[in-house]
PDB file of C-alpha atoms in Angstrom:
ATOM      1  CA  ASN A   1       0.080   0.204  -0.217  1.00 62.00           C
ATOM      2  CA  PRO A   2       1.339   3.502  -0.639  1.00 65.00           C
ATOM      3  CA  LEU A   3       1.628   5.854   1.556  1.00 62.00           C
ATOM      4  CA  PRO A   4      -1.265   8.671   2.116  1.00 66.00           C
ATOM      5  CA  ASN A   5      -0.473  12.121   2.143  1.00 68.00           C
ATOM      6  CA  ILE A   6       3.104  12.399   1.995  1.00 67.00           C
ATOM      7  CA  CYS A   7       3.468  15.064  -0.441  1.00 69.00           C
ATOM      8  CA  ILE A   8       1.733  18.452  -0.597  1.00 68.00           C
ATOM      9  CA  LYS A   9      -0.686  19.237  -3.294  1.00 73.00           C
ATOM     10  CA  ALA A  10       1.405  20.315  -6.670  1.00 74.00           C
ATOM     11  CA  LEU A  11       0.532  24.483  -7.599  1.00 67.00           C
ATOM     12  CA  GLU A  12      -1.747  24.853 -10.138  1.00 71.00           C
ATOM     13  CA  ALA A  13      -1.065  25.488 -13.526  1.00 71.00           C
ATOM     14  CA  LYS A  14      -2.501  28.856 -13.657  1.00 71.00           C
ATOM     15  CA  ILE A  15      -2.885  31.282 -10.981  1.00 65.00           C
ATOM     16  CA  ILE A  16      -5.865  33.709 -10.753  1.00 68.00           C
ATOM     17  CA  TYR A  17      -4.660  37.158  -9.880  1.00 61.00           C
ATOM     18  CA  GLU A  18      -6.099  38.740  -6.984  1.00 65.00           C
ATOM     19  CA  GLU A  19      -6.062  41.999  -5.773  1.00 63.00           C
ATOM     20  CA  GLN A  20      -4.507  42.543  -2.623  1.00 59.00           C
ATOM     21  CA  VAL A  21      -6.285  44.090   0.477  1.00 60.00           C
ATOM     22  CA  ASP A  22      -3.068  45.053   2.442  1.00 62.00           C
ATOM     23  CA  SER A  23      -1.818  48.275   0.264  1.00 67.00           C
ATOM     24  CA  ARG A  24       1.591  48.137   1.966  1.00 76.00           C
ATOM     25  CA  GLN A  25       2.482  44.527   0.284  1.00 84.00           C
ATOM     26  CA  TYR A  26       2.624  43.532  -3.576  1.00 87.00           C
ATOM     27  CA  PHE A  27       2.279  39.971  -4.533  1.00 85.00           C
ATOM     28  CA  LEU A  28       4.401  38.052  -6.424  1.00 83.00           C
ATOM     29  CA  GLY A  29       3.627  34.792  -6.728  1.00 82.00           C
ATOM     30  CA  ILE A  30       3.320  31.542  -5.364  1.00 80.00           C
ATOM     31  CA  TYR A  31       7.066  29.600  -4.272  1.00 80.00           C
ATOM     32  CA  ASP A  32       7.414  25.871  -3.762  1.00 80.00           C
ATOM     33  CA  ASP A  33       9.380  24.949  -0.558  1.00 82.00           C
ATOM     34  CA  PRO A  34       9.740  21.173  -0.629  1.00 82.00           C
ATOM     35  CA  ASP A  35      12.617  20.921   1.556  1.00 85.00           C
ATOM     36  CA  ASN A  36      10.354  22.705   3.912  1.00 83.00           C
ATOM     37  CA  GLN A  37       7.146  20.698   2.834  1.00 81.00           C
ATOM     38  CA  TYR A  38       5.509  24.332   2.521  1.00 82.00           C
ATOM     39  CA  GLN A  39       3.816  26.783  -0.352  1.00 82.00           C
ATOM     40  CA  GLY A  40       3.220  30.037   0.307  1.00 83.00           C
ATOM     41  CA  GLU A  41       2.475  33.327  -1.047  1.00 83.00           C
ATOM     42  CA  MET A  42       5.950  35.524  -1.992  1.00 84.00           C
ATOM     43  CA  SER A  43       5.051  39.631  -1.324  1.00 85.00           C
ATOM     44  CA  ILE A  44       7.180  42.417  -0.986  1.00 86.00           C
ATOM     45  CA  ASP A  45       6.526  45.904   0.502  1.00 85.00           C
ATOM     46  CA  ILE A  46       8.319  47.873  -1.714  1.00 84.00           C
ATOM     47  CA  ASP A  47       7.029  51.185   0.034  1.00 81.00           C
ATOM     48  CA  ASN A  48       9.275  51.479   3.049  1.00 79.00           C
ATOM     49  CA  LYS A  49      11.791  49.100   1.632  1.00 74.00           C
ATOM     50  CA  ASN A  50      14.632  48.766  -1.170  1.00 72.00           C
ATOM     51  CA  THR A  51      14.429  45.792  -3.431  1.00 77.00           C
ATOM     52  CA  PHE A  52      16.960  45.080  -5.272  1.00 77.00           C
ATOM     53  CA  ILE A  53      15.985  42.316  -8.219  1.00 80.00           C
ATOM     54  CA  VAL A  54      18.408  40.426  -9.984  1.00 80.00           C
ATOM     55  CA  GLY A  55      18.820  37.189 -12.254  1.00 80.00           C
ATOM     56  CA  SER A  56      20.056  35.525 -15.228  1.00 83.00           C
ATOM     57  CA  SER A  57      17.812  35.540 -18.699  1.00 83.00           C
ATOM     58  CA  GLN A  58      14.868  34.107 -18.341  1.00 85.00           C
ATOM     59  CA  TYR A  59      14.659  34.258 -14.820  1.00 84.00           C
ATOM     60  CA  GLY A  60      11.398  36.275 -14.471  1.00 86.00           C
ATOM     61  CA  LYS A  61      12.341  39.634 -13.787  1.00 87.00           C
ATOM     62  CA  THR A  62      10.455  41.125 -16.732  1.00 90.00           C
ATOM     63  CA  ASN A  63       7.450  39.237 -15.365  1.00 89.00           C
ATOM     64  CA  ILE A  64       7.647  40.486 -11.902  1.00 89.00           C
ATOM     65  CA  LEU A  65       8.304  44.419 -13.104  1.00 90.00           C
ATOM     66  CA  GLN A  66       5.777  44.180 -15.308  1.00 92.00           C
ATOM     67  CA  LEU A  67       3.354  42.442 -11.960  1.00 90.00           C
ATOM     68  CA  LEU A  68       5.045  45.501  -9.826  1.00 90.00           C
ATOM     69  CA  ILE A  69       3.904  47.753 -11.883  1.00 92.00           C
ATOM     70  CA  ARG A  70       0.318  46.838 -12.626  1.00 91.00           C
ATOM     71  CA  GLN A  71      -0.067  46.567  -8.615  1.00 89.00           C
ATOM     72  CA  ILE A  72       1.330  50.171  -8.089  1.00 89.00           C
ATOM     73  CA  ALA A  73      -0.469  51.620 -10.432  1.00 89.00           C
ATOM     74  CA  SER A  74      -4.043  50.320  -9.183  1.00 88.00           C
ATOM     75  CA  LYS A  75      -2.950  50.915  -5.480  1.00 87.00           C
ATOM     76  CA  LYS A  76      -1.643  54.273  -6.172  1.00 88.00           C
ATOM     77  CA  LYS A  77      -2.376  57.530  -7.413  1.00 89.00           C
ATOM     78  CA  ALA A  78      -0.348  58.989 -10.264  1.00 89.00           C
ATOM     79  CA  ASN A  79       0.665  61.592  -7.555  1.00 87.00           C
ATOM     80  CA  GLU A  80       1.358  59.434  -5.228  1.00 86.00           C
ATOM     81  CA  ALA A  81       4.239  57.199  -7.238  1.00 85.00           C
ATOM     82  CA  GLN A  82       5.961  57.888  -9.909  1.00 84.00           C
ATOM     83  CA  ILE A  83       7.839  54.953 -12.046  1.00 87.00           C
ATOM     84  CA  TYR A  84      10.857  55.701 -14.369  1.00 86.00           C
ATOM     85  CA  ILE A  85      11.773  52.626 -16.073  1.00 89.00           C
ATOM     86  CA  LEU A  86      15.073  51.690 -17.533  1.00 87.00           C
ATOM     87  CA  ASP A  87      14.917  48.570 -19.982  1.00 88.00           C
ATOM     88  CA  PHE A  88      18.056  47.183 -21.504  1.00 86.00           C
ATOM     89  CA  GLY A  89      16.458  44.351 -22.161  1.00 84.00           C
ATOM     90  CA  SER A  90      13.468  43.180 -23.761  1.00 85.00           C
ATOM     91  CA  LEU A  91      11.916  46.183 -24.070  1.00 89.00           C
ATOM     92  CA  VAL A  92       8.635  44.699 -22.918  1.00 92.00           C
ATOM     93  CA  LEU A  93       8.375  47.669 -20.319  1.00 92.00           C
ATOM     94  CA  LYS A  94       8.172  50.275 -22.749  1.00 92.00           C
ATOM     95  CA  ASN A  95       5.037  48.913 -23.226  1.00 93.00           C
ATOM     96  CA  PHE A  96       3.901  50.833 -19.854  1.00 93.00           C
ATOM     97  CA  GLU A  97       4.771  54.258 -21.482  1.00 92.00           C
ATOM     98  CA  GLU A  98       1.429  55.627 -21.273  1.00 93.00           C
ATOM     99  CA  LEU A  99       0.542  54.689 -17.848  1.00 93.00           C
ATOM    100  CA  CYS A 100      -0.199  57.780 -16.090  1.00 92.00           C
ATOM    101  CA  HIS A 101       2.196  56.959 -13.314  1.00 91.00           C
ATOM    102  CA  VAL A 102       4.671  56.489 -15.625  1.00 91.00           C
ATOM    103  CA  GLY A 103       7.191  59.416 -16.045  1.00 87.00           C
ATOM    104  CA  GLY A 104       9.380  58.034 -18.914  1.00 88.00           C
ATOM    105  CA  VAL A 105      10.887  55.035 -20.197  1.00 91.00           C
ATOM    106  CA  VAL A 106      14.460  54.735 -21.395  1.00 91.00           C
ATOM    107  CA  CYS A 107      15.701  51.927 -23.638  1.00 89.00           C
ATOM    108  CA  PRO A 108      19.629  51.189 -25.116  1.00 88.00           C
ATOM    109  CA  THR A 109      19.564  53.957 -27.304  1.00 89.00           C
ATOM    110  CA  ASP A 110      17.837  56.982 -25.235  1.00 90.00           C
ATOM    111  CA  ASP A 111      21.299  58.221 -24.386  1.00 89.00           C
ATOM    112  CA  GLU A 112      19.821  62.229 -23.419  1.00 91.00           C
ATOM    113  CA  LYS A 113      16.816  60.625 -21.951  1.00 90.00           C
ATOM    114  CA  LEU A 114      19.034  58.647 -19.683  1.00 88.00           C
ATOM    115  CA  LYS A 115      20.958  62.002 -18.697  1.00 88.00           C
ATOM    116  CA  ASN A 116      18.220  63.761 -18.334  1.00 88.00           C
ATOM    117  CA  LEU A 117      16.472  60.948 -15.857  1.00 85.00           C
ATOM    118  CA  PHE A 118      19.610  60.705 -13.907  1.00 83.00           C
ATOM    119  CA  LYS A 119      19.728  64.791 -13.326  1.00 85.00           C
ATOM    120  CA  LEU A 120      15.871  64.819 -12.718  1.00 82.00           C
ATOM    121  CA  LEU A 121      16.237  61.916  -9.966  1.00 77.00           C
ATOM    122  CA  LEU A 122      19.137  63.341  -8.618  1.00 78.00           C
ATOM    123  CA  VAL A 123      17.299  66.991  -7.750  1.00 79.00           C
ATOM    124  CA  VAL A 124      13.952  64.794  -6.871  1.00 72.00           C
ATOM    125  CA  MET A 125      16.280  62.051  -4.682  1.00 66.00           C
ATOM    126  CA  PRO A 126      19.160  63.457  -2.982  1.00 61.00           C
ATOM    127  CA  VAL A 127      22.053  60.979  -2.666  1.00 61.00           C
ATOM    128  CA  ASP A 128      21.919  61.376   0.895  1.00 62.00           C
ATOM    129  CA  THR A 129      17.688  60.835   1.295  1.00 55.00           C
ATOM    130  CA  PRO A 130      17.330  56.801   1.851  1.00 54.00           C
ATOM    131  CA  VAL A 131      13.777  56.099  -0.686  1.00 49.00           C
ATOM    132  CA  PRO A 132      12.110  53.561  -1.642  1.00 49.00           C
ATOM    133  CA  THR A 133      13.824  52.140  -4.322  1.00 50.00           C
ATOM    134  CA  LEU A 134      13.208  49.253  -7.250  1.00 50.00           C
ATOM    135  CA  PHE A 135      16.340  48.250  -9.375  1.00 48.00           C
ATOM    136  CA  VAL A 136      16.846  45.584 -11.988  1.00 46.00           C
ATOM    137  CA  TRP A 137      20.265  44.423 -13.085  1.00 44.00           C
ATOM    138  CA  PRO A 138      20.442  41.303 -15.345  1.00 42.00           C
ATOM    139  CA  PRO A 139      24.013  40.065 -14.086  1.00 38.00           C
ATOM    140  CA  ALA A 140      24.602  36.228 -14.955  1.00 36.00           C
ATOM    141  CA  PHE A 141      24.251  34.205 -11.908  1.00 35.00           C
ATOM    142  CA  PRO A 142      20.777  32.650 -10.453  1.00 37.00           C
ATOM    143  CA  SER A 143      17.593  34.976  -9.336  1.00 42.00           C
ATOM    144  CA  TYR A 144      17.817  36.369  -6.018  1.00 42.00           C
ATOM    145  CA  PHE A 145      15.838  38.723  -4.030  1.00 45.00           C
ATOM    146  CA  LEU A 146      17.543  41.610  -1.148  1.00 43.00           C
ATOM    147  CA  HIS A 147      15.037  43.046   0.457  1.00 43.00           C
ATOM    148  CA  THR A 148      16.182  45.493   2.951  1.00 43.00           C
TER     149      THR A 148
END
């Protein structure tokens, strides 16, 4: 006889997105921790903490950013959240350019736009002011989240 219930249920193939009640938390997805026999939701608080997202190609960085941008736009008014996007990869994030929360999208060929963005950021967010920020960089190692 096989042992009953020694494994937890597999994650669903398709997970329906639902708006989160807690406006401080931004839902990233569901993760599976087989060592601890646990499946849980992964969310972050980018309003009060810095977040650094890194990962190799095809690890889902762009998907996470699309999800975060969508949640920010649905939870915040345009005067409460301003998003500046630097997309030097797939250019998928350029689709958010017309969103009222987005101040601009900088692509690899936008040298002048990049210079102007950093000038603006230095005025709006001086170097010595701690502010919540979201960064993405695609180095060649597995995905990690650094949330401080």
